[in-house]
mmCIF file of C-alpha atoms and ligand atoms in Angstrom:
data_model
loop_
_atom_site.group_PDB
_atom_site.id
_atom_site.type_symbol
_atom_site.label_atom_id
_atom_site.label_comp_id
_atom_site.label_asym_id
_atom_site.label_seq_id
_atom_site.Cartn_x
_atom_site.Cartn_y
_atom_site.Cartn_z
ATOM 1 C CA MET A 17 -8.544 -223.847 74.996
ATOM 2 C CA ILE A 18 -7.719 -226.450 77.631
ATOM 3 C CA LYS A 19 -4.487 -228.354 77.706
ATOM 4 C CA VAL A 20 -3.939 -231.109 80.245
ATOM 5 C CA GLU A 21 -0.311 -232.158 80.524
ATOM 6 C CA ASN A 22 0.785 -235.437 82.077
ATOM 7 C CA LEU A 23 -1.803 -235.277 84.813
ATOM 8 C CA THR A 24 -1.674 -237.774 87.647
ATOM 9 C CA LYS A 25 -3.987 -237.984 90.651
ATOM 10 C CA LYS A 26 -3.273 -240.525 93.345
ATOM 11 C CA PHE A 27 -5.564 -241.444 96.210
ATOM 12 C CA GLY A 28 -3.191 -243.098 98.665
ATOM 13 C CA GLY A 29 -1.278 -245.522 96.498
ATOM 14 C CA PHE A 30 -4.033 -245.766 93.882
ATOM 15 C CA TYR A 31 -3.688 -243.968 90.535
ATOM 16 C CA ALA A 32 -7.179 -242.626 89.698
ATOM 17 C CA VAL A 33 -5.670 -240.595 86.835
ATOM 18 C CA ASN A 34 -2.347 -241.769 85.507
ATOM 19 C CA ASP A 35 -0.202 -239.524 83.295
ATOM 20 C CA ALA A 36 -3.134 -238.288 81.226
ATOM 21 C CA SER A 37 -2.684 -235.648 78.523
ATOM 22 C CA LEU A 38 -5.391 -234.163 76.353
ATOM 23 C CA GLU A 39 -6.513 -231.002 74.612
ATOM 24 C CA ILE A 40 -9.938 -229.465 74.300
ATOM 25 C CA GLU A 41 -10.300 -227.295 71.211
ATOM 26 C CA LYS A 42 -12.047 -223.959 71.452
ATOM 27 C CA GLY A 43 -15.540 -224.227 70.032
ATOM 28 C CA SER A 44 -15.718 -228.009 70.315
ATOM 29 C CA ILE A 45 -18.098 -230.260 72.170
ATOM 30 C CA THR A 46 -15.656 -232.870 73.375
ATOM 31 C CA GLY A 47 -17.030 -236.133 74.720
ATOM 32 C CA LEU A 48 -15.302 -238.096 77.462
ATOM 33 C CA ILE A 49 -16.220 -241.745 77.772
ATOM 34 C CA GLY A 50 -14.795 -244.820 79.463
ATOM 35 C CA PRO A 51 -15.824 -247.650 81.765
ATOM 36 C CA ASN A 52 -16.816 -246.913 85.347
ATOM 37 C CA GLY A 53 -13.788 -246.123 87.464
ATOM 38 C CA ALA A 54 -11.748 -244.952 84.450
ATOM 39 C CA GLY A 55 -10.953 -241.669 86.191
ATOM 40 C CA LYS A 56 -13.234 -239.343 84.219
ATOM 41 C CA THR A 57 -14.830 -237.551 87.176
ATOM 42 C CA THR A 58 -11.491 -237.277 88.960
ATOM 43 C CA LEU A 59 -9.989 -235.687 85.849
ATOM 44 C CA PHE A 60 -12.887 -233.197 85.717
ATOM 45 C CA ASN A 61 -12.466 -232.372 89.392
ATOM 46 C CA VAL A 62 -8.769 -231.681 88.964
ATOM 47 C CA ILE A 63 -9.392 -229.443 85.928
ATOM 48 C CA ALA A 64 -12.194 -227.602 87.757
ATOM 49 C CA GLY A 65 -9.971 -226.940 90.792
ATOM 50 C CA LEU A 66 -11.803 -229.203 93.237
ATOM 51 C CA LEU A 67 -8.842 -231.551 93.583
ATOM 52 C CA GLN A 68 -5.116 -230.864 93.521
ATOM 53 C CA PRO A 69 -3.224 -233.065 91.077
ATOM 54 C CA THR A 70 -0.373 -235.226 92.296
ATOM 55 C CA GLU A 71 1.549 -234.303 89.155
ATOM 56 C CA GLY A 72 0.988 -232.476 85.894
ATOM 57 C CA ARG A 73 -0.477 -229.181 84.695
ATOM 58 C CA VAL A 74 -3.722 -227.734 83.392
ATOM 59 C CA LEU A 75 -3.647 -224.739 81.044
ATOM 60 C CA LEU A 76 -6.554 -222.485 80.087
ATOM 61 C CA ASP A 77 -5.775 -220.455 76.964
ATOM 62 C CA GLY A 78 -2.094 -220.916 77.754
ATOM 63 C CA GLU A 79 -2.405 -219.800 81.377
ATOM 64 C CA ASP A 80 -1.405 -222.281 84.053
ATOM 65 C CA ILE A 81 -4.529 -222.859 86.146
ATOM 66 C CA THR A 82 -3.327 -225.935 88.025
ATOM 67 C CA GLY A 83 -4.811 -225.893 91.506
ATOM 68 C CA VAL A 84 -6.680 -222.612 91.013
ATOM 69 C CA PRO A 85 -9.837 -222.829 93.166
ATOM 70 C CA PRO A 86 -13.296 -223.178 91.544
ATOM 71 C CA HIS A 87 -14.540 -219.666 92.361
ATOM 72 C CA GLU A 88 -11.530 -218.133 90.600
ATOM 73 C CA LEU A 89 -11.959 -220.420 87.609
ATOM 74 C CA PHE A 90 -15.608 -219.402 87.570
ATOM 75 C CA HIS A 91 -14.534 -215.793 86.995
ATOM 76 C CA LYS A 92 -12.234 -216.952 84.216
ATOM 77 C CA GLY A 93 -15.229 -218.566 82.509
ATOM 78 C CA LEU A 94 -14.443 -222.190 83.384
ATOM 79 C CA LEU A 95 -17.501 -223.855 84.918
ATOM 80 C CA ARG A 96 -18.406 -227.297 86.084
ATOM 81 C CA THR A 97 -22.102 -227.895 86.621
ATOM 82 C CA PHE A 98 -23.333 -229.187 89.946
ATOM 83 C CA GLN A 99 -26.540 -230.625 91.217
ATOM 84 C CA ILE A 100 -28.700 -227.909 92.703
ATOM 85 C CA ALA A 101 -27.567 -227.583 96.290
ATOM 86 C CA HIS A 102 -30.021 -228.597 98.958
ATOM 87 C CA GLU A 103 -30.432 -225.033 100.262
ATOM 88 C CA PHE A 104 -31.564 -223.855 96.826
ATOM 89 C CA SER A 105 -34.223 -226.505 96.345
ATOM 90 C CA SER A 106 -36.840 -224.445 98.153
ATOM 91 C CA MET A 107 -36.290 -221.455 95.872
ATOM 92 C CA THR A 108 -37.944 -220.994 92.500
ATOM 93 C CA VAL A 109 -36.251 -221.596 89.167
ATOM 94 C CA ARG A 110 -35.951 -217.854 88.545
ATOM 95 C CA GLU A 111 -34.548 -217.223 92.025
ATOM 96 C CA ASN A 112 -32.002 -219.995 91.526
ATOM 97 C CA LEU A 113 -30.749 -218.305 88.382
ATOM 98 C CA MET A 114 -30.671 -214.926 90.082
ATOM 99 C CA MET A 115 -28.494 -216.364 92.875
ATOM 100 C CA VAL A 116 -25.578 -217.168 90.572
ATOM 101 C CA PRO A 117 -22.723 -214.960 91.719
ATOM 102 C CA GLY A 118 -21.832 -212.271 89.245
ATOM 103 C CA ASN A 119 -20.612 -208.745 89.673
ATOM 104 C CA GLN A 120 -23.721 -207.550 91.447
ATOM 105 C CA SER A 121 -23.062 -204.679 93.787
ATOM 106 C CA GLY A 122 -25.866 -205.994 95.961
ATOM 107 C CA GLU A 123 -23.519 -208.656 97.193
ATOM 108 C CA THR A 124 -22.020 -206.299 99.727
ATOM 109 C CA LEU A 125 -24.132 -204.699 102.382
ATOM 110 C CA TRP A 126 -21.892 -201.648 102.304
ATOM 111 C CA GLN A 127 -22.809 -200.874 98.726
ATOM 112 C CA ALA A 128 -26.466 -201.638 99.294
ATOM 113 C CA TRP A 129 -26.469 -199.028 102.021
ATOM 114 C CA PHE A 130 -24.868 -196.258 100.000
ATOM 115 C CA HIS A 131 -25.918 -197.048 96.456
ATOM 116 C CA GLY A 132 -29.473 -198.314 96.788
ATOM 117 C CA ASP A 133 -30.496 -197.179 93.317
ATOM 118 C CA LYS A 134 -27.580 -198.883 91.668
ATOM 119 C CA VAL A 135 -28.377 -202.130 93.482
ATOM 120 C CA ARG A 136 -32.024 -202.002 92.429
ATOM 121 C CA GLN A 137 -30.985 -201.291 88.866
ATOM 122 C CA GLU A 138 -28.610 -204.247 88.835
ATOM 123 C CA GLU A 139 -31.175 -206.532 90.407
ATOM 124 C CA ALA A 140 -33.550 -205.647 87.577
ATOM 125 C CA GLU A 141 -30.742 -206.433 85.153
ATOM 126 C CA VAL A 142 -30.083 -209.838 86.758
ATOM 127 C CA ARG A 143 -33.795 -210.585 86.650
ATOM 128 C CA ARG A 144 -33.930 -209.675 82.969
ATOM 129 C CA LYS A 145 -30.986 -211.985 82.319
ATOM 130 C CA ALA A 146 -32.630 -214.816 84.274
ATOM 131 C CA ASP A 147 -35.780 -214.420 82.185
ATOM 132 C CA GLU A 148 -33.708 -214.510 79.019
ATOM 133 C CA VAL A 149 -32.123 -217.802 80.165
ATOM 134 C CA ILE A 150 -35.558 -219.200 81.034
ATOM 135 C CA GLU A 151 -36.781 -218.357 77.558
ATOM 136 C CA PHE A 152 -33.686 -219.776 75.859
ATOM 137 C CA LEU A 153 -34.113 -223.091 77.682
ATOM 138 C CA GLU A 154 -37.877 -223.092 77.085
ATOM 139 C CA ILE A 155 -38.702 -223.567 80.760
ATOM 140 C CA SER A 156 -41.030 -220.569 81.137
ATOM 141 C CA HIS A 157 -43.817 -222.850 82.383
ATOM 142 C CA VAL A 158 -41.744 -223.741 85.458
ATOM 143 C CA ALA A 159 -40.086 -220.334 86.053
ATOM 144 C CA ASP A 160 -41.965 -219.821 89.327
ATOM 145 C CA GLU A 161 -41.883 -223.472 90.342
ATOM 146 C CA ILE A 162 -39.860 -224.508 93.404
ATOM 147 C CA ALA A 163 -36.629 -226.098 92.115
ATOM 148 C CA GLY A 164 -37.101 -229.088 94.400
ATOM 149 C CA ASN A 165 -40.322 -229.956 92.540
ATOM 150 C CA LEU A 166 -38.686 -230.168 89.104
ATOM 151 C CA SER A 167 -38.158 -233.466 87.295
ATOM 152 C CA GLY A 168 -34.611 -234.788 87.007
ATOM 153 C CA GLY A 169 -34.265 -233.498 83.471
ATOM 154 C CA GLN A 170 -35.637 -230.058 84.277
ATOM 155 C CA LYS A 171 -33.088 -229.822 87.095
ATOM 156 C CA LYS A 172 -30.360 -230.566 84.558
ATOM 157 C CA LEU A 173 -31.658 -227.755 82.364
ATOM 158 C CA LEU A 174 -31.566 -225.426 85.345
ATOM 159 C CA GLU A 175 -27.971 -226.466 86.062
ATOM 160 C CA LEU A 176 -27.124 -225.615 82.473
ATOM 161 C CA GLY A 177 -29.039 -222.347 82.832
ATOM 162 C CA ARG A 178 -26.850 -221.338 85.764
ATOM 163 C CA THR A 179 -23.809 -221.382 83.460
ATOM 164 C CA MET A 180 -25.611 -218.861 81.238
ATOM 165 C CA MET A 181 -25.876 -216.280 84.009
ATOM 166 C CA VAL A 182 -22.138 -215.618 83.747
ATOM 167 C CA ASP A 183 -19.900 -215.322 80.716
ATOM 168 C CA ALA A 184 -18.898 -218.947 80.442
ATOM 169 C CA LYS A 185 -16.198 -219.962 77.996
ATOM 170 C CA ILE A 186 -15.968 -223.639 78.759
ATOM 171 C CA VAL A 187 -18.445 -225.810 80.608
ATOM 172 C CA PHE A 188 -17.784 -229.274 82.021
ATOM 173 C CA LEU A 189 -20.799 -231.560 82.251
ATOM 174 C CA ASP A 190 -20.622 -234.802 84.204
ATOM 175 C CA GLU A 191 -23.322 -237.273 83.149
ATOM 176 C CA VAL A 192 -25.903 -234.656 82.359
ATOM 177 C CA GLY A 193 -28.097 -237.327 80.771
ATOM 178 C CA ALA A 194 -28.114 -239.733 83.692
ATOM 179 C CA GLY A 195 -31.653 -240.643 84.718
ATOM 180 C CA VAL A 196 -33.215 -238.228 82.244
ATOM 181 C CA ASN A 197 -36.030 -239.307 79.931
ATOM 182 C CA ARG A 198 -35.587 -239.269 76.139
ATOM 183 C CA THR A 199 -37.644 -236.144 75.484
ATOM 184 C CA LEU A 200 -35.816 -234.051 78.045
ATOM 185 C CA LEU A 201 -32.489 -235.516 76.977
ATOM 186 C CA ASN A 202 -33.189 -234.180 73.486
ATOM 187 C CA THR A 203 -34.101 -230.773 74.924
ATOM 188 C CA ILE A 204 -30.841 -230.729 76.899
ATOM 189 C CA GLY A 205 -28.951 -231.792 73.770
ATOM 190 C CA ASP A 206 -30.589 -228.988 71.759
ATOM 191 C CA ALA A 207 -29.687 -226.439 74.438
ATOM 192 C CA ILE A 208 -26.054 -227.603 74.445
ATOM 193 C CA LEU A 209 -25.860 -227.398 70.649
ATOM 194 C CA ARG A 210 -27.397 -223.921 70.603
ATOM 195 C CA LEU A 211 -25.092 -222.657 73.382
ATOM 196 C CA ASN A 212 -22.196 -224.011 71.357
ATOM 197 C CA LYS A 213 -23.292 -222.540 68.020
ATOM 198 C CA GLU A 214 -24.982 -219.304 69.061
ATOM 199 C CA ARG A 215 -22.960 -218.356 72.123
ATOM 200 C CA GLY A 216 -19.623 -219.935 71.354
ATOM 201 C CA TYR A 217 -19.499 -222.132 74.457
ATOM 202 C CA THR A 218 -16.937 -224.906 74.442
ATOM 203 C CA PHE A 219 -18.119 -228.071 76.190
ATOM 204 C CA CYS A 220 -16.488 -231.136 77.614
ATOM 205 C CA MET A 221 -18.964 -233.781 78.678
ATOM 206 C CA ILE A 222 -18.801 -237.148 80.371
ATOM 207 C CA GLU A 223 -21.619 -239.317 79.145
ATOM 208 C CA HIS A 224 -22.576 -242.957 78.898
ATOM 209 C CA ASP A 225 -25.332 -242.689 76.296
ATOM 210 C CA MET A 226 -23.544 -243.345 72.996
ATOM 211 C CA ASP A 227 -26.403 -241.970 70.879
ATOM 212 C CA PHE A 228 -26.309 -238.725 72.832
ATOM 213 C CA ILE A 229 -22.490 -238.561 72.530
ATOM 214 C CA GLY A 230 -22.715 -239.359 68.822
ATOM 215 C CA ARG A 231 -25.226 -236.613 68.202
ATOM 216 C CA LEU A 232 -23.301 -233.895 70.056
ATOM 217 C CA CYS A 233 -19.631 -234.677 70.368
ATOM 218 C CA ASP A 234 -16.630 -234.375 68.123
ATOM 219 C CA PRO A 235 -14.070 -235.448 69.096
ATOM 220 C CA VAL A 236 -14.693 -238.238 71.572
ATOM 221 C CA ILE A 237 -11.946 -239.217 74.023
ATOM 222 C CA CYS A 238 -11.926 -242.599 75.732
ATOM 223 C CA MET A 239 -10.250 -243.113 79.097
ATOM 224 C CA ALA A 240 -9.488 -246.394 80.802
ATOM 225 C CA GLU A 241 -7.690 -247.164 84.050
ATOM 226 C CA GLY A 242 -6.696 -243.551 84.577
ATOM 227 C CA GLY A 243 -5.096 -243.080 81.167
ATOM 228 C CA MET A 244 -6.040 -241.848 77.705
ATOM 229 C CA LEU A 245 -6.934 -244.740 75.462
ATOM 230 C CA ALA A 246 -8.111 -243.217 72.194
ATOM 231 C CA GLN A 247 -9.440 -240.082 70.564
ATOM 232 C CA GLY A 248 -11.440 -239.673 67.368
ATOM 233 C CA THR A 249 -14.886 -239.328 65.895
ATOM 234 C CA ILE A 250 -17.653 -241.375 67.463
ATOM 235 C CA ASP A 251 -17.399 -243.917 64.621
ATOM 236 C CA GLU A 252 -13.649 -244.241 65.026
ATOM 237 C CA ILE A 253 -14.064 -244.695 68.775
ATOM 238 C CA LYS A 254 -16.834 -247.261 68.416
ATOM 239 C CA SER A 255 -14.700 -249.406 66.118
ATOM 240 C CA ASN A 256 -11.453 -248.953 68.043
ATOM 241 C CA GLU A 257 -10.162 -252.339 69.240
ATOM 242 C CA GLN A 258 -8.658 -250.968 72.458
ATOM 243 C CA VAL A 259 -11.899 -249.186 73.321
ATOM 244 C CA ILE A 260 -13.946 -252.314 72.739
ATOM 245 C CA GLU A 261 -11.500 -254.263 74.876
ATOM 246 C CA ALA A 262 -11.680 -251.692 77.675
ATOM 247 C CA TYR A 263 -15.438 -252.026 77.788
ATOM 248 C CA LEU A 264 -15.236 -255.839 77.850
ATOM 249 C CA GLY A 265 -15.332 -257.138 81.376
ATOM 250 C CA THR A 266 -17.751 -254.325 82.217
ATOM 251 C CA GLY A 267 -21.291 -253.715 81.017
ATOM 252 C CA LEU A 268 -20.642 -254.378 77.359
ATOM 253 C CA LYS A 269 -19.455 -257.932 77.998
ATOM 254 C CA ASN A 270 -22.597 -258.755 79.930
ATOM 255 C CA LYS A 271 -24.675 -257.201 77.199
ATOM 256 C CA THR A 272 -22.880 -259.212 74.539
ATOM 257 C CA ALA A 273 -23.268 -262.383 76.597
ATOM 258 C CA ALA A 274 -26.954 -261.679 77.090
ATOM 259 C CA GLN A 275 -27.460 -261.094 73.375
ATOM 260 C CA ALA A 276 -25.531 -264.243 72.370
HETATM 261 N N1 ADP B 10 -11.829 -239.472 96.831
HETATM 262 C C1 ADP B 10 -11.411 -240.666 96.438
HETATM 263 N N2 ADP B 10 -10.675 -241.467 97.239
HETATM 264 C C2 ADP B 10 -10.246 -242.663 96.847
HETATM 265 N N3 ADP B 10 -10.482 -243.203 95.624
HETATM 266 C C3 ADP B 10 -11.210 -242.467 94.778
HETATM 267 C C4 ADP B 10 -11.726 -241.170 95.123
HETATM 268 N N4 ADP B 10 -12.406 -240.675 94.052
HETATM 269 C C5 ADP B 10 -12.342 -241.615 93.100
HETATM 270 N N5 ADP B 10 -11.633 -242.688 93.514
HETATM 271 C C6 ADP B 10 -11.333 -243.893 92.742
HETATM 272 O O1 ADP B 10 -10.692 -243.481 91.542
HETATM 273 C C7 ADP B 10 -11.144 -244.251 90.448
HETATM 274 C C8 ADP B 10 -11.698 -243.335 89.389
HETATM 275 O O2 ADP B 10 -12.935 -242.788 89.839
HETATM 276 P P1 ADP B 10 -13.786 -241.764 88.994
HETATM 277 O O3 ADP B 10 -12.903 -240.644 88.588
HETATM 278 O O4 ADP B 10 -14.992 -241.435 89.756
HETATM 279 O O5 ADP B 10 -14.151 -242.643 87.713
HETATM 280 P P2 ADP B 10 -15.282 -242.456 86.601
HETATM 281 O O6 ADP B 10 -15.871 -241.091 86.751
HETATM 282 O O7 ADP B 10 -14.565 -242.657 85.306
HETATM 283 O O8 ADP B 10 -16.275 -243.544 86.840
HETATM 284 C C9 ADP B 10 -12.156 -245.244 90.981
HETATM 285 O O9 ADP B 10 -11.530 -246.472 91.200
HETATM 286 C C10 ADP B 10 -12.588 -244.621 92.292
HETATM 287 O O10 ADP B 10 -12.979 -245.596 93.224
HETATM 288 MG MG1 MG B 11 -17.814 -240.415 87.081
#
């Protein structure tokens, strides 16, 4: 579904992503791991159209989408989740979902003026869809809660829910599990698995929690110093010498030293 070809992103003279190539298979939940500073987020941002690459190409179903801006990619079904913007934090969960841009005629004042019935009809449709998402994610108890009052994990579920308001094909998740408690992490994991199995979403997710990655992802890709280091199943990755080496000198080394 996604093909990244020889992608390089330089910041000044620094190579954040250096000649990286990878493929994301349709229907997969691909995990992206690597030590801090490996270039994972930068790679995501280039794929999602937030950053222009210095060199290389990104293809979506064979179509060159290099440098295509996020709102156009959004309409092609390529989504990257974002933290709920500040201005949305005072709106309810349901309202947040209803704000996701779609093909609503209500978006233009012109149409609202001349086709009032159509707009009302579509608003009812969007509301129905939002309620369906709320039910799918099992967050009915907070549907009318102000988004700013949600726990970290519930916010992550809402971010995921926003991708369900449009016809997403592939969703990029950057550290969706960060700062989320175990119970909610499992709920998020279940939602991702169900979206993958029942709705055919393809996912690519950056994550640090190896148990979470192991439960959801196949294959797992490891990046280090801007490049692709290894790809395989979670077990292959965990026992890969180069991967282990890449994590030495970072957290894993300290952990090992502390355990010794
Ligand atoms: N906008 C930027 N300007 C300069 N350097 C950046 C910028 N964004 C990221 N970097 C650098 O690029 C490297 C990769 O960062 P990042 O993609 O965030 O890594 P990861 O997500 O794997 O932790 C890091 O060394 C980081 O400091
Ligand atoms: Mg990152």
